[in-house]
Amino acid sequence: MTGMFAVALLSLAACGSGDAGTAAAGPERLAVVATTPEVADFVRNLGGDRIDVTQIIKPNVDPHEYEPTPADIKAIGEAKVVVKNGVGLEEWLDRTIESAGFRGSVIDSSQGVTLREGGHAHAEEHAEEEEAEEGEEHDPHIWHDPRNAKLMVANIEKGLTAAAPAEAAAFTANLSAYQAKLDKLDADNAAAFAKLTNRKLVTNHDAFGYYVDRYDLEFVGSVIPSLDTSAELSAKQLSELVAKIKATGAKAIFAESSLPAKSAETIARQAGVKVVAGEDALYGDSLGPDGTYLAAEEHNTRVIVEALGG
């Protein structure tokens, strides 16, 4: 974010504060800002009609490259609670909160989650350097393991209850019901992958580490060799990925809904495999048209199993 943009946001926060409390839902509801589509869906399931949710990052928008808008700063300035994914995914959030003059509570949904260090590609290519590094980057895509999602929603429920104690019973009941759905998702995913013999996964970027670990898949590589989406394959890395796809017998490259499929298509042609894209693209950093986590994860599992098992 440029300094000029930060100043503009600060000015907007100052002049826009008079609009607080004018939401159609009325002042009885807790005003909550949720950063990512996944977190926003969790918040909606827990809060129900007791809260008003403003979702910052919209579907199929890359969270790694996100720049906050004046509307975002206004929403945060008027909120009582901000809920984030955490693990460094929202690099823009701290400065945006400061610009907004936000004085409410921030819920970090990642608290207590066992984090993966780096990504699969990162770990393989830079293992020696990592041994000497401190403060290693952690993988922020924690929601792709439903067991982590259960911890995330528990953290959110705790924060919502602290902000609105009168609604504690409703939040707790909603948490119990939603965690049961997460347990079913996890069991269904595990059963689907248990029937799969070819478990080799190639994706657009390294977003599925927790998913790969949970369901014992084999990560072959990614078109973007990074946890975020800013990196690019060098010519050498491209050739190595093509060779690895051929050598391992991987069947497909899975595009992602929030990223262009062009590079994946180029590599797939060289490797002689198909690209799974379009409506079948995976939801790596985003959710599907209905905006729900459960449907997105069910979609990912169905697409992967059909492509690798077909």
mmCIF file of C-alpha atoms in Angstrom:
data_model
loop_
_atom_site.group_PDB
_atom_site.id
_atom_site.type_symbol
_atom_site.label_atom_id
_atom_site.label_comp_id
_atom_site.label_asym_id
_atom_site.label_seq_id
_atom_site.Cartn_x
_atom_site.Cartn_y
_atom_site.Cartn_z
ATOM 1 C CA MET A 1 0.000 0.000 0.000
ATOM 2 C CA THR A 2 1.368 3.398 -0.903
ATOM 3 C CA GLY A 3 1.726 6.132 1.682
ATOM 4 C CA MET A 4 -0.708 8.308 -0.253
ATOM 5 C CA PHE A 5 -3.322 5.537 -0.184
ATOM 6 C CA ALA A 6 -2.855 5.071 3.565
ATOM 7 C CA VAL A 7 -3.426 8.786 4.127
ATOM 8 C CA ALA A 8 -6.564 8.650 1.975
ATOM 9 C CA LEU A 9 -7.886 5.746 3.991
ATOM 10 C CA LEU A 10 -7.199 7.554 7.244
ATOM 11 C CA SER A 11 -9.068 10.606 6.007
ATOM 12 C CA LEU A 12 -11.997 8.482 4.894
ATOM 13 C CA ALA A 13 -12.164 6.776 8.266
ATOM 14 C CA ALA A 14 -12.333 10.150 9.996
ATOM 15 C CA CYS A 15 -15.081 11.602 7.806
ATOM 16 C CA GLY A 16 -17.049 8.362 7.432
ATOM 17 C CA SER A 17 -17.441 7.544 11.103
ATOM 18 C CA GLY A 18 -20.756 9.406 11.248
ATOM 19 C CA ASP A 19 -22.391 6.631 9.241
ATOM 20 C CA ALA A 20 -21.982 4.083 12.033
ATOM 21 C CA GLY A 21 -25.141 2.372 13.203
ATOM 22 C CA THR A 22 -27.110 3.030 10.023
ATOM 23 C CA ALA A 23 -27.044 -0.572 8.788
ATOM 24 C CA ALA A 24 -30.474 -1.888 7.904
ATOM 25 C CA ALA A 25 -30.174 -4.714 10.413
ATOM 26 C CA GLY A 26 -30.182 -2.211 13.294
ATOM 27 C CA PRO A 27 -27.925 -1.652 16.289
ATOM 28 C CA GLU A 28 -28.921 -4.871 18.112
ATOM 29 C CA ARG A 29 -26.711 -7.004 15.920
ATOM 30 C CA LEU A 30 -22.978 -7.315 16.475
ATOM 31 C CA ALA A 31 -21.060 -5.671 13.603
ATOM 32 C CA VAL A 32 -18.348 -8.074 12.443
ATOM 33 C CA VAL A 33 -15.780 -7.745 9.664
ATOM 34 C CA ALA A 34 -14.364 -11.025 8.315
ATOM 35 C CA THR A 35 -11.327 -10.933 6.060
ATOM 36 C CA THR A 36 -11.465 -14.004 3.801
ATOM 37 C CA PRO A 37 -14.351 -15.964 2.244
ATOM 38 C CA GLU A 38 -13.590 -18.967 4.448
ATOM 39 C CA VAL A 39 -13.524 -16.977 7.676
ATOM 40 C CA ALA A 40 -16.649 -15.048 6.657
ATOM 41 C CA ASP A 41 -18.554 -18.298 6.108
ATOM 42 C CA PHE A 42 -17.461 -19.601 9.499
ATOM 43 C CA VAL A 43 -18.614 -16.365 11.134
ATOM 44 C CA ARG A 44 -22.020 -16.520 9.420
ATOM 45 C CA ASN A 45 -22.574 -20.089 10.535
ATOM 46 C CA LEU A 46 -21.724 -19.239 14.138
ATOM 47 C CA GLY A 47 -23.398 -15.858 14.379
ATOM 48 C CA GLY A 48 -26.566 -16.474 12.426
ATOM 49 C CA ASP A 49 -29.041 -13.625 12.695
ATOM 50 C CA ARG A 50 -27.313 -12.291 15.815
ATOM 51 C CA ILE A 51 -24.611 -10.540 13.796
ATOM 52 C CA ASP A 52 -24.023 -8.406 10.702
ATOM 53 C CA VAL A 53 -21.043 -9.643 8.662
ATOM 54 C CA THR A 54 -19.001 -7.615 6.202
ATOM 55 C CA GLN A 55 -16.734 -9.828 4.076
ATOM 56 C CA ILE A 56 -13.617 -8.021 2.841
ATOM 57 C CA ILE A 57 -12.169 -10.384 0.207
ATOM 58 C CA LYS A 58 -14.776 -11.463 -2.314
ATOM 59 C CA PRO A 59 -14.932 -14.885 -4.068
ATOM 60 C CA ASN A 60 -12.186 -15.626 -6.612
ATOM 61 C CA VAL A 61 -10.058 -12.683 -5.465
ATOM 62 C CA ASP A 62 -6.452 -13.594 -4.678
ATOM 63 C CA PRO A 63 -5.890 -12.858 -0.951
ATOM 64 C CA HIS A 64 -2.108 -12.830 -1.366
ATOM 65 C CA GLU A 65 -2.238 -9.787 -3.650
ATOM 66 C CA TYR A 66 -5.139 -7.970 -2.001
ATOM 67 C CA GLU A 67 -5.160 -4.200 -1.495
ATOM 68 C CA PRO A 68 -7.846 -2.793 0.838
ATOM 69 C CA THR A 69 -10.376 -0.311 -0.509
ATOM 70 C CA PRO A 70 -11.959 2.779 1.068
ATOM 71 C CA ALA A 71 -15.077 0.683 1.672
ATOM 72 C CA ASP A 72 -12.959 -1.811 3.637
ATOM 73 C CA ILE A 73 -11.509 0.877 5.883
ATOM 74 C CA LYS A 74 -14.991 2.265 6.531
ATOM 75 C CA ALA A 75 -16.378 -1.172 7.439
ATOM 76 C CA ILE A 76 -13.499 -1.900 9.809
ATOM 77 C CA GLY A 77 -13.837 1.503 11.427
ATOM 78 C CA GLU A 78 -17.512 0.822 12.193
ATOM 79 C CA ALA A 79 -17.106 -2.813 13.321
ATOM 80 C CA LYS A 80 -16.960 -4.139 16.866
ATOM 81 C CA VAL A 81 -15.079 -7.288 15.888
ATOM 82 C CA VAL A 82 -12.599 -8.183 13.125
ATOM 83 C CA VAL A 83 -12.024 -11.874 12.383
ATOM 84 C CA LYS A 84 -8.947 -12.931 10.441
ATOM 85 C CA ASN A 85 -7.455 -16.150 9.129
ATOM 86 C CA GLY A 86 -4.050 -15.303 10.563
ATOM 87 C CA VAL A 87 -0.677 -16.952 9.833
ATOM 88 C CA GLY A 88 0.313 -13.874 7.830
ATOM 89 C CA LEU A 89 -2.286 -14.337 5.099
ATOM 90 C CA GLU A 90 -3.680 -10.816 5.582
ATOM 91 C CA GLU A 91 -0.468 -8.814 5.380
ATOM 92 C CA TRP A 92 -2.511 -5.674 4.759
ATOM 93 C CA LEU A 93 -4.727 -5.954 7.836
ATOM 94 C CA ASP A 94 -2.671 -4.379 10.632
ATOM 95 C CA ARG A 95 -2.049 -1.147 8.777
ATOM 96 C CA THR A 96 -5.678 -1.034 7.648
ATOM 97 C CA ILE A 97 -6.906 -1.446 11.231
ATOM 98 C CA GLU A 98 -4.607 1.373 12.286
ATOM 99 C CA SER A 99 -5.841 3.626 9.482
ATOM 100 C CA ALA A 100 -9.451 2.872 10.426
ATOM 101 C CA GLY A 101 -8.967 3.821 14.051
ATOM 102 C CA PHE A 102 -10.499 0.463 14.992
ATOM 103 C CA ARG A 103 -10.909 -0.013 18.747
ATOM 104 C CA GLY A 104 -12.758 -3.328 18.870
ATOM 105 C CA SER A 105 -11.453 -6.881 19.256
ATOM 106 C CA VAL A 106 -9.514 -8.910 16.677
ATOM 107 C CA ILE A 107 -10.111 -12.660 16.554
ATOM 108 C CA ASP A 108 -7.213 -14.678 15.142
ATOM 109 C CA SER A 109 -8.896 -17.896 14.020
ATOM 110 C CA SER A 110 -5.560 -19.727 13.673
ATOM 111 C CA GLN A 111 -4.847 -19.863 17.411
ATOM 112 C CA GLY A 112 -3.903 -23.395 18.463
ATOM 113 C CA VAL A 113 -3.548 -24.755 14.930
ATOM 114 C CA THR A 114 -0.400 -26.799 14.318
ATOM 115 C CA LEU A 115 1.264 -24.942 11.460
ATOM 116 C CA ARG A 116 3.251 -26.323 8.556
ATOM 117 C CA GLU A 117 6.593 -24.669 7.945
ATOM 118 C CA GLY A 118 6.969 -23.425 4.392
ATOM 119 C CA GLY A 119 5.331 -25.276 1.527
ATOM 120 C CA HIS A 120 5.986 -28.644 -0.072
ATOM 121 C CA ALA A 121 7.904 -27.124 -2.977
ATOM 122 C CA HIS A 122 9.692 -24.699 -0.690
ATOM 123 C CA ALA A 123 10.705 -27.442 1.712
ATOM 124 C CA GLU A 124 12.068 -29.695 -1.007
ATOM 125 C CA GLU A 125 14.075 -27.017 -2.793
ATOM 126 C CA HIS A 126 15.423 -25.092 0.200
ATOM 127 C CA ALA A 127 15.740 -27.626 3.012
ATOM 128 C CA GLU A 128 19.402 -26.826 3.697
ATOM 129 C CA GLU A 129 18.849 -23.068 3.848
ATOM 130 C CA GLU A 130 15.860 -23.494 6.147
ATOM 131 C CA GLU A 131 17.946 -25.225 8.778
ATOM 132 C CA ALA A 132 19.883 -21.998 9.284
ATOM 133 C CA GLU A 133 16.893 -19.660 9.059
ATOM 134 C CA GLU A 134 14.914 -18.288 11.959
ATOM 135 C CA GLY A 135 11.290 -17.241 11.739
ATOM 136 C CA GLU A 136 10.481 -19.645 8.917
ATOM 137 C CA GLU A 137 7.389 -18.794 6.904
ATOM 138 C CA HIS A 138 4.335 -20.824 7.821
ATOM 139 C CA ASP A 139 1.667 -22.092 5.460
ATOM 140 C CA PRO A 140 -1.488 -19.960 5.978
ATOM 141 C CA HIS A 141 -3.907 -22.281 4.108
ATOM 142 C CA ILE A 142 -4.930 -23.943 7.359
ATOM 143 C CA TRP A 143 -8.640 -24.383 6.512
ATOM 144 C CA HIS A 144 -7.961 -27.173 3.996
ATOM 145 C CA ASP A 145 -7.806 -29.639 6.900
ATOM 146 C CA PRO A 146 -11.310 -29.840 8.422
ATOM 147 C CA ARG A 147 -9.761 -30.579 11.797
ATOM 148 C CA ASN A 148 -8.122 -27.157 11.635
ATOM 149 C CA ALA A 149 -11.449 -25.664 10.594
ATOM 150 C CA LYS A 150 -12.927 -27.032 13.834
ATOM 151 C CA LEU A 151 -10.297 -25.140 15.816
ATOM 152 C CA MET A 152 -10.897 -22.014 13.756
ATOM 153 C CA VAL A 153 -14.633 -21.957 14.428
ATOM 154 C CA ALA A 154 -14.030 -22.636 18.131
ATOM 155 C CA ASN A 155 -11.746 -19.593 18.260
ATOM 156 C CA ILE A 156 -14.366 -17.500 16.476
ATOM 157 C CA GLU A 157 -17.153 -18.643 18.799
ATOM 158 C CA LYS A 158 -15.047 -17.710 21.818
ATOM 159 C CA GLY A 159 -14.376 -14.241 20.410
ATOM 160 C CA LEU A 160 -17.992 -13.599 19.430
ATOM 161 C CA THR A 161 -19.168 -14.661 22.888
ATOM 162 C CA ALA A 162 -16.700 -12.274 24.529
ATOM 163 C CA ALA A 163 -18.016 -9.437 22.362
ATOM 164 C CA ALA A 164 -21.705 -10.293 22.833
ATOM 165 C CA PRO A 165 -22.135 -12.352 26.040
ATOM 166 C CA ALA A 166 -25.920 -12.214 25.834
ATOM 167 C CA GLU A 167 -25.788 -14.343 22.683
ATOM 168 C CA ALA A 168 -23.507 -17.022 24.162
ATOM 169 C CA ALA A 169 -26.099 -19.801 24.104
ATOM 170 C CA ALA A 170 -26.884 -19.259 20.418
ATOM 171 C CA PHE A 171 -23.209 -19.096 19.450
ATOM 172 C CA THR A 172 -22.436 -22.296 21.379
ATOM 173 C CA ALA A 173 -25.348 -24.192 19.808
ATOM 174 C CA ASN A 174 -24.309 -23.062 16.336
ATOM 175 C CA LEU A 175 -20.720 -24.119 17.012
ATOM 176 C CA SER A 176 -21.777 -27.628 18.006
ATOM 177 C CA ALA A 177 -23.962 -28.041 14.921
ATOM 178 C CA TYR A 178 -21.307 -26.749 12.533
ATOM 179 C CA GLN A 179 -18.480 -28.804 14.007
ATOM 180 C CA ALA A 180 -20.618 -31.913 13.433
ATOM 181 C CA LYS A 181 -20.795 -30.954 9.759
ATOM 182 C CA LEU A 182 -17.000 -30.535 9.673
ATOM 183 C CA ASP A 183 -16.581 -34.019 11.154
ATOM 184 C CA LYS A 184 -18.811 -35.444 8.415
ATOM 185 C CA LEU A 185 -16.860 -33.566 5.718
ATOM 186 C CA ASP A 186 -13.594 -34.993 7.029
ATOM 187 C CA ALA A 187 -14.961 -38.540 7.171
ATOM 188 C CA ASP A 188 -16.434 -38.285 3.665
ATOM 189 C CA ASN A 189 -13.160 -36.953 2.256
ATOM 190 C CA ALA A 190 -11.145 -39.719 3.896
ATOM 191 C CA ALA A 191 -13.517 -42.376 2.539
ATOM 192 C CA ALA A 192 -13.304 -40.950 -0.992
ATOM 193 C CA PHE A 193 -9.507 -40.920 -1.005
ATOM 194 C CA ALA A 194 -9.277 -44.400 0.499
ATOM 195 C CA LYS A 195 -10.411 -45.766 -2.871
ATOM 196 C CA LEU A 196 -7.766 -43.844 -4.835
ATOM 197 C CA THR A 197 -4.562 -45.521 -6.006
ATOM 198 C CA ASN A 198 -3.021 -42.606 -7.956
ATOM 199 C CA ARG A 199 -2.627 -39.914 -5.278
ATOM 200 C CA LYS A 200 -0.258 -37.543 -7.123
ATOM 201 C CA LEU A 201 -1.311 -33.897 -7.017
ATOM 202 C CA VAL A 202 -0.099 -30.987 -9.170
ATOM 203 C CA THR A 203 -1.709 -27.619 -8.445
ATOM 204 C CA ASN A 204 -1.507 -23.996 -9.558
ATOM 205 C CA HIS A 205 0.194 -22.869 -6.356
ATOM 206 C CA ASP A 206 1.220 -24.525 -3.123
ATOM 207 C CA ALA A 207 -2.092 -24.029 -1.312
ATOM 208 C CA PHE A 208 -3.056 -27.582 -0.406
ATOM 209 C CA GLY A 209 -0.342 -28.650 2.017
ATOM 210 C CA TYR A 210 -2.681 -29.309 4.938
ATOM 211 C CA TYR A 211 -5.093 -31.134 2.622
ATOM 212 C CA VAL A 212 -2.276 -33.272 1.183
ATOM 213 C CA ASP A 213 -1.023 -34.153 4.661
ATOM 214 C CA ARG A 214 -4.486 -34.921 6.020
ATOM 215 C CA TYR A 215 -5.484 -37.306 3.228
ATOM 216 C CA ASP A 216 -2.060 -38.797 2.524
ATOM 217 C CA LEU A 217 -1.719 -37.490 -1.035
ATOM 218 C CA GLU A 218 1.590 -37.101 -2.877
ATOM 219 C CA PHE A 219 2.408 -33.520 -3.801
ATOM 220 C CA VAL A 220 4.340 -33.526 -7.092
ATOM 221 C CA GLY A 221 4.669 -29.764 -7.571
ATOM 222 C CA SER A 222 2.930 -26.498 -8.361
ATOM 223 C CA VAL A 223 2.927 -24.134 -11.314
ATOM 224 C CA ILE A 224 3.671 -21.274 -8.926
ATOM 225 C CA PRO A 225 6.394 -22.625 -6.621
ATOM 226 C CA SER A 226 5.281 -20.736 -3.536
ATOM 227 C CA LEU A 227 2.745 -20.485 -0.730
ATOM 228 C CA ASP A 228 1.641 -17.133 -2.143
ATOM 229 C CA THR A 229 0.978 -16.276 -5.790
ATOM 230 C CA SER A 230 3.720 -13.748 -6.494
ATOM 231 C CA ALA A 231 6.458 -16.188 -7.529
ATOM 232 C CA GLU A 232 7.036 -17.537 -11.029
ATOM 233 C CA LEU A 233 8.705 -20.676 -12.323
ATOM 234 C CA SER A 234 12.110 -20.134 -13.876
ATOM 235 C CA ALA A 235 12.836 -21.932 -17.160
ATOM 236 C CA LYS A 236 14.848 -24.500 -15.197
ATOM 237 C CA GLN A 237 12.054 -25.041 -12.674
ATOM 238 C CA LEU A 238 9.506 -25.368 -15.479
ATOM 239 C CA SER A 239 11.562 -28.085 -17.157
ATOM 240 C CA GLU A 240 12.034 -29.849 -13.834
ATOM 241 C CA LEU A 241 8.306 -29.789 -13.107
ATOM 242 C CA VAL A 242 7.480 -31.192 -16.550
ATOM 243 C CA ALA A 243 10.036 -33.957 -16.041
ATOM 244 C CA LYS A 244 8.685 -34.717 -12.578
ATOM 245 C CA ILE A 245 5.111 -34.951 -13.839
ATOM 246 C CA LYS A 246 6.203 -37.415 -16.504
ATOM 247 C CA ALA A 247 8.360 -39.438 -14.119
ATOM 248 C CA THR A 248 5.758 -39.768 -11.376
ATOM 249 C CA GLY A 249 2.833 -40.571 -13.632
ATOM 250 C CA ALA A 250 0.741 -37.651 -12.401
ATOM 251 C CA LYS A 251 -2.448 -37.482 -14.472
ATOM 252 C CA ALA A 252 -3.432 -33.831 -14.308
ATOM 253 C CA ILE A 253 -2.650 -30.277 -13.302
ATOM 254 C CA PHE A 254 -5.390 -28.706 -11.222
ATOM 255 C CA ALA A 255 -6.044 -25.040 -11.909
ATOM 256 C CA GLU A 256 -7.513 -22.828 -9.185
ATOM 257 C CA SER A 257 -10.554 -20.605 -9.369
ATOM 258 C CA SER A 258 -8.754 -17.427 -8.277
ATOM 259 C CA LEU A 259 -5.777 -17.831 -10.628
ATOM 260 C CA PRO A 260 -5.430 -17.824 -14.442
ATOM 261 C CA ALA A 261 -4.941 -21.266 -15.968
ATOM 262 C CA LYS A 262 -2.651 -20.207 -18.820
ATOM 263 C CA SER A 263 0.651 -21.306 -17.245
ATOM 264 C CA ALA A 264 -0.890 -24.581 -16.104
ATOM 265 C CA GLU A 265 -2.082 -25.236 -19.649
ATOM 266 C CA THR A 266 1.407 -24.583 -21.043
ATOM 267 C CA ILE A 267 3.057 -27.008 -18.633
ATOM 268 C CA ALA A 268 0.341 -29.611 -19.173
ATOM 269 C CA ARG A 269 0.913 -29.567 -22.934
ATOM 270 C CA GLN A 270 4.631 -30.171 -22.436
ATOM 271 C CA ALA A 271 4.013 -32.916 -19.893
ATOM 272 C CA GLY A 272 1.246 -34.566 -21.908
ATOM 273 C CA VAL A 273 -1.379 -34.393 -19.174
ATOM 274 C CA LYS A 274 -4.769 -32.708 -18.865
ATOM 275 C CA VAL A 275 -5.635 -29.485 -17.089
ATOM 276 C CA VAL A 276 -8.599 -29.499 -14.747
ATOM 277 C CA ALA A 277 -9.959 -25.952 -15.034
ATOM 278 C CA GLY A 278 -13.102 -23.931 -15.654
ATOM 279 C CA GLU A 279 -16.003 -25.008 -13.462
ATOM 280 C CA ASP A 280 -13.849 -27.856 -12.128
ATOM 281 C CA ALA A 281 -11.018 -25.580 -10.984
ATOM 282 C CA LEU A 282 -10.109 -26.132 -7.353
ATOM 283 C CA TYR A 283 -10.971 -23.636 -4.654
ATOM 284 C CA GLY A 284 -7.530 -23.001 -3.224
ATOM 285 C CA ASP A 285 -7.775 -19.511 -1.767
ATOM 286 C CA SER A 286 -11.462 -18.916 -2.401
ATOM 287 C CA LEU A 287 -14.895 -20.532 -2.204
ATOM 288 C CA GLY A 288 -17.455 -21.506 -4.805
ATOM 289 C CA PRO A 289 -20.478 -19.593 -6.117
ATOM 290 C CA ASP A 290 -22.557 -20.350 -3.007
ATOM 291 C CA GLY A 291 -19.813 -19.004 -0.759
ATOM 292 C CA THR A 292 -19.706 -21.932 1.644
ATOM 293 C CA TYR A 293 -16.663 -23.753 2.935
ATOM 294 C CA LEU A 294 -18.378 -27.141 3.054
ATOM 295 C CA ALA A 295 -19.437 -27.009 -0.609
ATOM 296 C CA ALA A 296 -15.985 -25.818 -1.726
ATOM 297 C CA GLU A 297 -14.165 -28.631 0.058
ATOM 298 C CA GLU A 298 -16.658 -31.219 -1.193
ATOM 299 C CA HIS A 299 -16.088 -29.872 -4.715
ATOM 300 C CA ASN A 300 -12.298 -30.124 -4.361
ATOM 301 C CA THR A 301 -12.430 -33.719 -3.208
ATOM 302 C CA ARG A 302 -14.903 -34.778 -5.882
ATOM 303 C CA VAL A 303 -12.868 -33.144 -8.677
ATOM 304 C CA ILE A 304 -9.544 -34.591 -7.514
ATOM 305 C CA VAL A 305 -10.899 -38.116 -7.016
ATOM 306 C CA GLU A 306 -12.654 -38.113 -10.401
ATOM 307 C CA ALA A 307 -9.594 -36.777 -12.253
ATOM 308 C CA LEU A 308 -7.047 -39.073 -10.625
ATOM 309 C CA GLY A 309 -9.265 -42.132 -10.452
ATOM 310 C CA GLY A 310 -10.693 -41.886 -13.963
#
